[in-house]
Amino acid sequence: HLELGFTYLTSLMLFTSERSVGKKLTIYMLDGIPTGSMTVEIGNWSGKAVFSPRGSLKKMLERPEFGNPGIDFLKSQSDSPRFDDSIYIGEAEELRARLKTHIANRDFESVICFLSKDELLTKAHIKFLESRLITLAKDANTSDVENTNHPKLSRISEADISDMEYFIDQIKLVLPAVGLLTLVPSVQTSHTRRPTDDPGIVYSVKSQSLNARMIESDDGFVVLKGSEASKTVSDSIADGWIRIRTKLSDSGTMVDQDGKFVFTDDTTFSSPSAASSVVLGRQSAGPISWVDPSGNTYKDNQQQSNGAQHAVSGS
């Protein structure tokens, strides 16, 4: 690993109402390739993340970090059309032993583990982290969370709770760096950043009774202010979309006007399916539910764009 390793430094910008604050992530690619095993660290954080594809995991378990207690996220493809991936969140006093059990009994594609470099995480700490992370993942409604049992929060001191919440904040920064949006809410309702002067393609939802418009931005899929949504929901709609609709209604982001909901602000969703399901009040495949002014679906445009990129790279 040391002969092939490659270190990549990146900065994440966190935006607040007063100022922007930078965070430096150090990503060390153990195999020298961006899709291989890696470690991720953040300046002034006592924690550490270790990511591994399943194919490399047995060899990775030889590393000393896996003898420590920690939290693991197992990623796999979701069987549900509503989600791109499925996540199982667990904890272990010795990650190596737990991951060997997962290899024998679970179907997954990759794993990312979080542990402490100073070895100060106790059983109570990791049980607290596990419970909080499962709650956050289910509330975000971005990944299909496989955990059927929800462990109770362990009892730790007020100071330890503060430390663990900070630990969770760092986990939230690291997960997207390895392609996991599990803790990123499927909808952002608070003062979404306005799109640029050129918003690109403006899509409309396929509906004879609703007028809803959506654009794609760096933040996600933005349903524009003034868009309409159905007040009624079908029996088949997932509970997660109902919770999001309730949150939008309670916050005043969707208000009742003439028998329909109307968006009072630009609202960002994590996927086109999340946006269309909330707007239509039923399960909806977003890539084919949003159409541009020419009648092409979002999926059509993505396929055309990918085809053009392949043609350029192959020329």
mmCIF file of C-alpha atoms in Angstrom:
data_model
loop_
_atom_site.group_PDB
_atom_site.id
_atom_site.type_symbol
_atom_site.label_atom_id
_atom_site.label_comp_id
_atom_site.label_asym_id
_atom_site.label_seq_id
_atom_site.Cartn_x
_atom_site.Cartn_y
_atom_site.Cartn_z
ATOM 1 C CA HIS A 1 0.000 0.000 0.000
ATOM 2 C CA LEU A 2 2.737 2.480 0.878
ATOM 3 C CA GLU A 3 4.384 2.111 -2.521
ATOM 4 C CA LEU A 4 1.173 2.837 -4.378
ATOM 5 C CA GLY A 5 -0.306 5.405 -2.028
ATOM 6 C CA PHE A 6 -1.294 8.880 -3.113
ATOM 7 C CA THR A 7 -2.354 11.800 -0.948
ATOM 8 C CA TYR A 8 -5.079 14.166 -2.099
ATOM 9 C CA LEU A 9 -5.893 17.377 -0.246
ATOM 10 C CA THR A 10 -9.218 19.101 -0.694
ATOM 11 C CA SER A 11 -11.147 21.875 1.025
ATOM 12 C CA LEU A 12 -14.854 21.868 1.824
ATOM 13 C CA MET A 13 -16.506 25.249 2.229
ATOM 14 C CA LEU A 14 -19.251 25.464 4.844
ATOM 15 C CA PHE A 15 -21.531 28.454 4.369
ATOM 16 C CA THR A 16 -23.015 30.294 7.332
ATOM 17 C CA SER A 17 -25.087 33.450 7.491
ATOM 18 C CA GLU A 18 -22.062 35.496 8.568
ATOM 19 C CA ARG A 19 -19.008 34.030 6.900
ATOM 20 C CA SER A 20 -17.607 30.993 5.134
ATOM 21 C CA VAL A 21 -15.414 28.539 7.007
ATOM 22 C CA GLY A 22 -13.027 26.161 5.282
ATOM 23 C CA LYS A 23 -12.311 22.565 6.229
ATOM 24 C CA LYS A 24 -9.330 20.659 4.858
ATOM 25 C CA LEU A 25 -9.804 16.958 4.204
ATOM 26 C CA THR A 26 -6.718 14.816 3.672
ATOM 27 C CA ILE A 27 -7.555 11.809 1.527
ATOM 28 C CA TYR A 28 -4.834 9.168 1.268
ATOM 29 C CA MET A 29 -5.480 6.740 -1.580
ATOM 30 C CA LEU A 30 -3.875 3.528 -0.397
ATOM 31 C CA ASP A 31 -3.927 1.896 -3.833
ATOM 32 C CA GLY A 32 -3.168 5.066 -5.760
ATOM 33 C CA ILE A 33 -6.576 5.026 -7.481
ATOM 34 C CA PRO A 34 -9.650 7.143 -6.669
ATOM 35 C CA THR A 35 -12.002 4.141 -6.431
ATOM 36 C CA GLY A 36 -9.774 2.077 -4.156
ATOM 37 C CA SER A 37 -9.212 1.960 -0.420
ATOM 38 C CA MET A 38 -8.455 5.238 1.321
ATOM 39 C CA THR A 39 -8.158 7.001 4.630
ATOM 40 C CA VAL A 40 -9.746 10.394 5.287
ATOM 41 C CA GLU A 41 -8.731 12.816 8.012
ATOM 42 C CA ILE A 42 -9.726 16.368 8.912
ATOM 43 C CA GLY A 43 -7.412 18.899 10.484
ATOM 44 C CA ASN A 44 -7.803 19.219 14.285
ATOM 45 C CA TRP A 45 -10.168 16.226 14.432
ATOM 46 C CA SER A 46 -9.224 13.249 16.579
ATOM 47 C CA GLY A 47 -11.269 10.933 14.379
ATOM 48 C CA LYS A 48 -10.356 9.086 11.223
ATOM 49 C CA ALA A 49 -12.256 7.386 8.394
ATOM 50 C CA VAL A 50 -11.162 4.265 6.524
ATOM 51 C CA PHE A 51 -12.947 3.387 3.275
ATOM 52 C CA SER A 52 -12.670 0.102 1.412
ATOM 53 C CA PRO A 53 -14.417 -1.626 -1.496
ATOM 54 C CA ARG A 54 -15.551 -5.094 -0.465
ATOM 55 C CA GLY A 55 -12.969 -6.756 -2.721
ATOM 56 C CA SER A 56 -10.117 -5.122 -0.794
ATOM 57 C CA LEU A 57 -11.595 -5.453 2.670
ATOM 58 C CA LYS A 58 -10.008 -8.755 3.761
ATOM 59 C CA LYS A 59 -6.557 -7.339 3.092
ATOM 60 C CA MET A 60 -7.499 -4.015 4.700
ATOM 61 C CA LEU A 61 -8.505 -5.782 7.914
ATOM 62 C CA GLU A 62 -4.819 -6.428 8.571
ATOM 63 C CA ARG A 63 -4.412 -2.715 9.327
ATOM 64 C CA PRO A 64 -4.134 -1.859 13.041
ATOM 65 C CA GLU A 65 -7.033 0.621 12.937
ATOM 66 C CA PHE A 66 -9.513 -2.233 12.626
ATOM 67 C CA GLY A 67 -8.650 -3.462 16.091
ATOM 68 C CA ASN A 68 -10.313 -0.315 17.481
ATOM 69 C CA PRO A 69 -13.951 0.376 18.337
ATOM 70 C CA GLY A 70 -15.886 2.358 15.787
ATOM 71 C CA ILE A 71 -18.866 2.879 13.497
ATOM 72 C CA ASP A 72 -19.304 1.255 10.090
ATOM 73 C CA PHE A 73 -21.494 2.171 7.104
ATOM 74 C CA LEU A 74 -22.100 -0.715 4.679
ATOM 75 C CA LYS A 75 -23.198 0.455 1.238
ATOM 76 C CA SER A 76 -25.057 -1.618 -1.357
ATOM 77 C CA GLN A 77 -27.489 -1.084 -4.224
ATOM 78 C CA SER A 78 -31.061 -0.511 -3.100
ATOM 79 C CA ASP A 79 -33.899 -2.742 -4.274
ATOM 80 C CA SER A 80 -36.234 0.240 -3.971
ATOM 81 C CA PRO A 81 -36.652 2.529 -7.014
ATOM 82 C CA ARG A 82 -36.835 5.475 -4.596
ATOM 83 C CA PHE A 83 -33.177 5.248 -3.587
ATOM 84 C CA ASP A 84 -29.825 4.958 -5.351
ATOM 85 C CA ASP A 85 -28.172 3.065 -2.521
ATOM 86 C CA SER A 86 -28.856 1.089 0.620
ATOM 87 C CA ILE A 87 -27.023 1.646 3.913
ATOM 88 C CA TYR A 88 -26.555 -0.420 7.041
ATOM 89 C CA ILE A 89 -25.104 1.417 10.064
ATOM 90 C CA GLY A 90 -23.450 -0.553 12.847
ATOM 91 C CA GLU A 91 -21.045 -0.287 15.754
ATOM 92 C CA ALA A 92 -18.384 -2.580 17.173
ATOM 93 C CA GLU A 93 -15.901 -2.644 20.010
ATOM 94 C CA GLU A 94 -13.524 -4.293 17.535
ATOM 95 C CA LEU A 95 -14.210 -3.370 13.924
ATOM 96 C CA ARG A 96 -12.139 -6.251 12.532
ATOM 97 C CA ALA A 97 -14.281 -8.950 14.138
ATOM 98 C CA ARG A 98 -17.548 -7.253 13.179
ATOM 99 C CA LEU A 99 -16.500 -6.735 9.558
ATOM 100 C CA LYS A 100 -15.452 -10.379 9.229
ATOM 101 C CA THR A 101 -18.995 -11.263 10.290
ATOM 102 C CA HIS A 102 -20.422 -8.834 7.732
ATOM 103 C CA ILE A 103 -18.275 -10.362 4.974
ATOM 104 C CA ALA A 104 -19.682 -13.788 5.804
ATOM 105 C CA ASN A 105 -23.315 -12.774 6.221
ATOM 106 C CA ARG A 106 -24.088 -9.544 4.347
ATOM 107 C CA ASP A 107 -24.186 -8.480 0.718
ATOM 108 C CA PHE A 108 -22.529 -5.077 0.332
ATOM 109 C CA GLU A 109 -20.303 -3.188 -2.091
ATOM 110 C CA SER A 110 -18.143 -1.042 0.169
ATOM 111 C CA VAL A 111 -17.668 0.049 3.753
ATOM 112 C CA ILE A 112 -16.494 3.187 5.487
ATOM 113 C CA CYS A 113 -15.526 3.040 9.161
ATOM 114 C CA PHE A 114 -15.100 5.875 11.637
ATOM 115 C CA LEU A 115 -12.842 5.555 14.659
ATOM 116 C CA SER A 116 -10.781 7.665 17.021
ATOM 117 C CA LYS A 117 -7.051 8.178 16.521
ATOM 118 C CA ASP A 118 -6.584 8.737 20.234
ATOM 119 C CA GLU A 119 -8.508 5.533 21.085
ATOM 120 C CA LEU A 120 -10.809 7.371 23.493
ATOM 121 C CA LEU A 121 -14.084 6.079 22.021
ATOM 122 C CA THR A 122 -15.802 3.794 24.523
ATOM 123 C CA LYS A 123 -18.654 1.328 24.064
ATOM 124 C CA ALA A 124 -21.080 3.974 25.347
ATOM 125 C CA HIS A 125 -19.732 6.504 22.831
ATOM 126 C CA ILE A 126 -20.130 4.260 19.802
ATOM 127 C CA LYS A 127 -23.597 3.139 20.910
ATOM 128 C CA PHE A 128 -24.566 6.820 21.138
ATOM 129 C CA LEU A 129 -23.116 7.473 17.679
ATOM 130 C CA GLU A 130 -24.901 4.482 16.169
ATOM 131 C CA SER A 131 -28.302 5.564 17.502
ATOM 132 C CA ARG A 132 -27.877 9.197 16.421
ATOM 133 C CA LEU A 133 -26.599 8.274 12.953
ATOM 134 C CA ILE A 134 -29.494 5.890 12.290
ATOM 135 C CA THR A 135 -31.925 8.654 13.285
ATOM 136 C CA LEU A 136 -30.193 11.197 11.048
ATOM 137 C CA ALA A 137 -30.061 8.784 8.100
ATOM 138 C CA LYS A 138 -33.756 7.953 8.361
ATOM 139 C CA ASP A 139 -34.689 11.623 8.729
ATOM 140 C CA ALA A 140 -32.583 12.559 5.691
ATOM 141 C CA ASN A 141 -34.502 9.985 3.590
ATOM 142 C CA THR A 142 -31.719 9.927 0.983
ATOM 143 C CA SER A 143 -30.545 6.304 1.334
ATOM 144 C CA ASP A 144 -32.542 3.140 2.007
ATOM 145 C CA VAL A 145 -31.638 2.485 5.655
ATOM 146 C CA GLU A 146 -31.544 -1.275 6.294
ATOM 147 C CA ASN A 147 -31.505 -1.052 10.099
ATOM 148 C CA THR A 148 -34.786 -2.508 11.351
ATOM 149 C CA ASN A 149 -33.932 -2.112 15.034
ATOM 150 C CA HIS A 150 -33.236 1.355 16.393
ATOM 151 C CA PRO A 151 -30.975 1.179 19.459
ATOM 152 C CA LYS A 152 -31.608 3.604 22.290
ATOM 153 C CA LEU A 153 -29.175 6.402 23.020
ATOM 154 C CA SER A 154 -26.621 5.346 25.590
ATOM 155 C CA ARG A 155 -26.225 7.448 28.700
ATOM 156 C CA ILE A 156 -23.131 9.621 28.495
ATOM 157 C CA SER A 157 -22.194 12.899 30.148
ATOM 158 C CA GLU A 158 -23.183 16.288 28.774
ATOM 159 C CA ALA A 159 -19.562 16.964 27.812
ATOM 160 C CA ASP A 160 -19.344 13.628 26.004
ATOM 161 C CA ILE A 161 -22.582 14.366 24.136
ATOM 162 C CA SER A 162 -20.995 17.598 22.874
ATOM 163 C CA ASP A 163 -17.903 15.682 21.751
ATOM 164 C CA MET A 164 -19.991 13.034 19.950
ATOM 165 C CA GLU A 165 -22.122 15.644 18.179
ATOM 166 C CA TYR A 166 -18.903 17.225 16.912
ATOM 167 C CA PHE A 167 -17.762 13.748 15.808
ATOM 168 C CA ILE A 168 -21.023 13.394 13.867
ATOM 169 C CA ASP A 169 -20.491 16.781 12.198
ATOM 170 C CA GLN A 170 -17.173 15.512 10.850
ATOM 171 C CA ILE A 171 -18.797 12.275 9.640
ATOM 172 C CA LYS A 172 -21.262 14.438 7.695
ATOM 173 C CA LEU A 173 -18.321 16.093 5.926
ATOM 174 C CA VAL A 174 -16.485 12.869 5.112
ATOM 175 C CA LEU A 175 -19.338 10.734 3.753
ATOM 176 C CA PRO A 176 -19.986 12.828 0.598
ATOM 177 C CA ALA A 177 -16.236 12.734 -0.138
ATOM 178 C CA VAL A 178 -16.554 8.965 -0.700
ATOM 179 C CA GLY A 179 -19.849 9.250 -2.593
ATOM 180 C CA LEU A 180 -22.278 8.668 0.284
ATOM 181 C CA LEU A 181 -25.068 11.234 0.667
ATOM 182 C CA THR A 182 -26.761 9.235 3.421
ATOM 183 C CA LEU A 183 -26.825 12.103 5.928
ATOM 184 C CA VAL A 184 -27.612 14.824 3.379
ATOM 185 C CA PRO A 185 -31.360 15.615 3.625
ATOM 186 C CA SER A 186 -33.321 14.726 0.516
ATOM 187 C CA VAL A 187 -34.842 18.194 0.673
ATOM 188 C CA GLN A 188 -33.378 21.497 1.853
ATOM 189 C CA THR A 189 -36.045 23.951 2.911
ATOM 190 C CA SER A 190 -34.157 26.854 4.443
ATOM 191 C CA HIS A 191 -33.260 29.683 2.089
ATOM 192 C CA THR A 192 -31.906 27.652 -0.792
ATOM 193 C CA ARG A 193 -29.143 29.429 -2.664
ATOM 194 C CA ARG A 194 -30.551 31.116 -5.743
ATOM 195 C CA PRO A 195 -29.523 29.694 -9.107
ATOM 196 C CA THR A 196 -27.182 31.633 -11.369
ATOM 197 C CA ASP A 197 -28.418 34.095 -14.004
ATOM 198 C CA ASP A 198 -28.330 31.191 -16.481
ATOM 199 C CA PRO A 199 -30.226 28.391 -14.727
ATOM 200 C CA GLY A 200 -29.832 26.020 -17.658
ATOM 201 C CA ILE A 201 -32.735 23.778 -18.627
ATOM 202 C CA VAL A 202 -36.030 24.509 -16.879
ATOM 203 C CA TYR A 203 -38.050 21.304 -16.564
ATOM 204 C CA SER A 204 -41.804 20.981 -16.034
ATOM 205 C CA VAL A 205 -43.475 18.107 -14.239
ATOM 206 C CA LYS A 206 -45.654 15.782 -16.327
ATOM 207 C CA SER A 207 -49.131 16.663 -15.085
ATOM 208 C CA GLN A 208 -52.304 18.034 -16.605
ATOM 209 C CA SER A 209 -53.380 19.681 -13.351
ATOM 210 C CA LEU A 210 -50.119 20.961 -11.826
ATOM 211 C CA ASN A 211 -47.649 23.597 -12.954
ATOM 212 C CA ALA A 212 -44.273 22.835 -11.365
ATOM 213 C CA ARG A 213 -40.839 23.823 -12.630
ATOM 214 C CA MET A 214 -37.421 22.405 -11.705
ATOM 215 C CA ILE A 215 -33.801 23.153 -12.530
ATOM 216 C CA GLU A 216 -30.598 21.277 -11.724
ATOM 217 C CA SER A 217 -28.007 23.166 -9.657
ATOM 218 C CA ASP A 218 -24.776 22.404 -7.834
ATOM 219 C CA ASP A 219 -26.854 21.905 -4.677
ATOM 220 C CA GLY A 220 -29.307 19.419 -6.184
ATOM 221 C CA PHE A 221 -32.676 19.608 -7.938
ATOM 222 C CA VAL A 222 -34.468 22.894 -7.276
ATOM 223 C CA VAL A 223 -38.250 23.139 -7.484
ATOM 224 C CA LEU A 224 -38.793 26.818 -8.215
ATOM 225 C CA LYS A 225 -40.833 29.263 -6.192
ATOM 226 C CA GLY A 226 -44.440 29.404 -7.397
ATOM 227 C CA SER A 227 -44.533 25.741 -8.427
ATOM 228 C CA GLU A 228 -47.671 23.795 -7.587
ATOM 229 C CA ALA A 229 -47.990 20.472 -5.747
ATOM 230 C CA SER A 230 -50.900 18.133 -5.215
ATOM 231 C CA LYS A 231 -52.748 18.467 -1.915
ATOM 232 C CA THR A 232 -53.766 14.826 -2.006
ATOM 233 C CA VAL A 233 -51.499 11.790 -1.780
ATOM 234 C CA SER A 234 -51.896 8.271 -3.126
ATOM 235 C CA ASP A 235 -51.970 5.184 -0.919
ATOM 236 C CA SER A 236 -48.714 3.991 -2.467
ATOM 237 C CA ILE A 237 -46.611 7.019 -1.549
ATOM 238 C CA ALA A 238 -43.716 6.267 0.775
ATOM 239 C CA ASP A 239 -43.781 7.500 4.351
ATOM 240 C CA GLY A 240 -40.563 9.417 3.724
ATOM 241 C CA TRP A 241 -42.190 11.624 1.089
ATOM 242 C CA ILE A 242 -45.183 12.216 3.359
ATOM 243 C CA ARG A 243 -42.815 13.385 6.120
ATOM 244 C CA ILE A 244 -41.121 15.781 3.698
ATOM 245 C CA ARG A 245 -44.466 17.164 2.511
ATOM 246 C CA THR A 246 -45.526 17.664 6.136
ATOM 247 C CA LYS A 247 -42.258 19.433 6.911
ATOM 248 C CA LEU A 248 -42.668 21.735 3.899
ATOM 249 C CA SER A 249 -46.261 22.512 4.854
ATOM 250 C CA ASP A 250 -45.489 23.101 8.535
ATOM 251 C CA SER A 251 -42.588 25.420 7.675
ATOM 252 C CA GLY A 252 -44.693 27.480 5.254
ATOM 253 C CA THR A 253 -42.586 26.425 2.264
ATOM 254 C CA MET A 254 -45.732 24.890 0.725
ATOM 255 C CA VAL A 255 -48.992 26.782 1.342
ATOM 256 C CA ASP A 256 -52.572 25.970 0.420
ATOM 257 C CA GLN A 257 -53.871 28.075 -2.464
ATOM 258 C CA ASP A 258 -57.082 27.234 -4.315
ATOM 259 C CA GLY A 259 -56.963 23.532 -3.506
ATOM 260 C CA LYS A 260 -53.273 23.082 -4.338
ATOM 261 C CA PHE A 261 -49.997 23.522 -2.519
ATOM 262 C CA VAL A 262 -47.761 26.319 -3.826
ATOM 263 C CA PHE A 263 -44.023 26.617 -3.088
ATOM 264 C CA THR A 264 -43.181 29.945 -1.443
ATOM 265 C CA ASP A 265 -39.437 29.551 -1.971
ATOM 266 C CA ASP A 266 -36.992 27.675 -4.172
ATOM 267 C CA THR A 267 -36.615 24.233 -2.561
ATOM 268 C CA THR A 268 -33.752 21.837 -3.213
ATOM 269 C CA PHE A 269 -34.211 18.056 -3.375
ATOM 270 C CA SER A 270 -31.510 15.391 -3.506
ATOM 271 C CA SER A 271 -32.876 13.715 -6.650
ATOM 272 C CA PRO A 272 -35.422 14.330 -9.435
ATOM 273 C CA SER A 273 -37.510 11.469 -8.007
ATOM 274 C CA ALA A 274 -37.664 13.140 -4.596
ATOM 275 C CA ALA A 275 -38.842 16.353 -6.261
ATOM 276 C CA SER A 276 -41.490 14.736 -8.469
ATOM 277 C CA SER A 277 -42.814 12.409 -5.737
ATOM 278 C CA VAL A 278 -43.346 15.322 -3.342
ATOM 279 C CA VAL A 279 -44.908 17.490 -6.070
ATOM 280 C CA LEU A 280 -47.242 14.794 -7.445
ATOM 281 C CA GLY A 281 -48.128 13.233 -4.105
ATOM 282 C CA ARG A 282 -47.330 9.722 -5.312
ATOM 283 C CA GLN A 283 -44.401 7.480 -6.127
ATOM 284 C CA SER A 284 -42.751 8.953 -9.189
ATOM 285 C CA ALA A 285 -39.707 8.130 -11.282
ATOM 286 C CA GLY A 286 -38.174 11.581 -11.518
ATOM 287 C CA PRO A 287 -35.876 11.051 -14.517
ATOM 288 C CA ILE A 288 -38.933 10.496 -16.729
ATOM 289 C CA SER A 289 -41.374 12.745 -14.839
ATOM 290 C CA TRP A 290 -39.618 16.026 -15.648
ATOM 291 C CA VAL A 291 -39.584 17.276 -19.262
ATOM 292 C CA ASP A 292 -37.874 20.217 -20.941
ATOM 293 C CA PRO A 293 -39.657 22.705 -23.276
ATOM 294 C CA SER A 294 -39.003 20.353 -26.215
ATOM 295 C CA GLY A 295 -40.623 17.400 -24.453
ATOM 296 C CA ASN A 296 -37.382 15.595 -23.687
ATOM 297 C CA THR A 297 -37.213 14.002 -20.256
ATOM 298 C CA TYR A 298 -34.414 14.613 -17.786
ATOM 299 C CA LYS A 299 -33.264 11.046 -18.513
ATOM 300 C CA ASP A 300 -33.190 11.750 -22.272
ATOM 301 C CA ASN A 301 -30.957 14.782 -21.746
ATOM 302 C CA GLN A 302 -28.607 12.911 -19.432
ATOM 303 C CA GLN A 303 -28.216 10.101 -21.954
ATOM 304 C CA GLN A 304 -27.563 12.600 -24.749
ATOM 305 C CA SER A 305 -25.015 14.436 -22.609
ATOM 306 C CA ASN A 306 -23.220 11.209 -21.674
ATOM 307 C CA GLY A 307 -23.210 10.107 -25.292
ATOM 308 C CA ALA A 308 -21.682 13.401 -26.407
ATOM 309 C CA GLN A 309 -18.975 13.133 -23.724
ATOM 310 C CA HIS A 310 -18.105 9.601 -24.811
ATOM 311 C CA ALA A 311 -17.935 10.745 -28.438
ATOM 312 C CA VAL A 312 -15.531 13.573 -27.562
ATOM 313 C CA SER A 313 -13.313 11.375 -25.415
ATOM 314 C CA GLY A 314 -13.189 8.749 -28.127
ATOM 315 C CA SER A 315 -12.328 11.136 -30.943
#
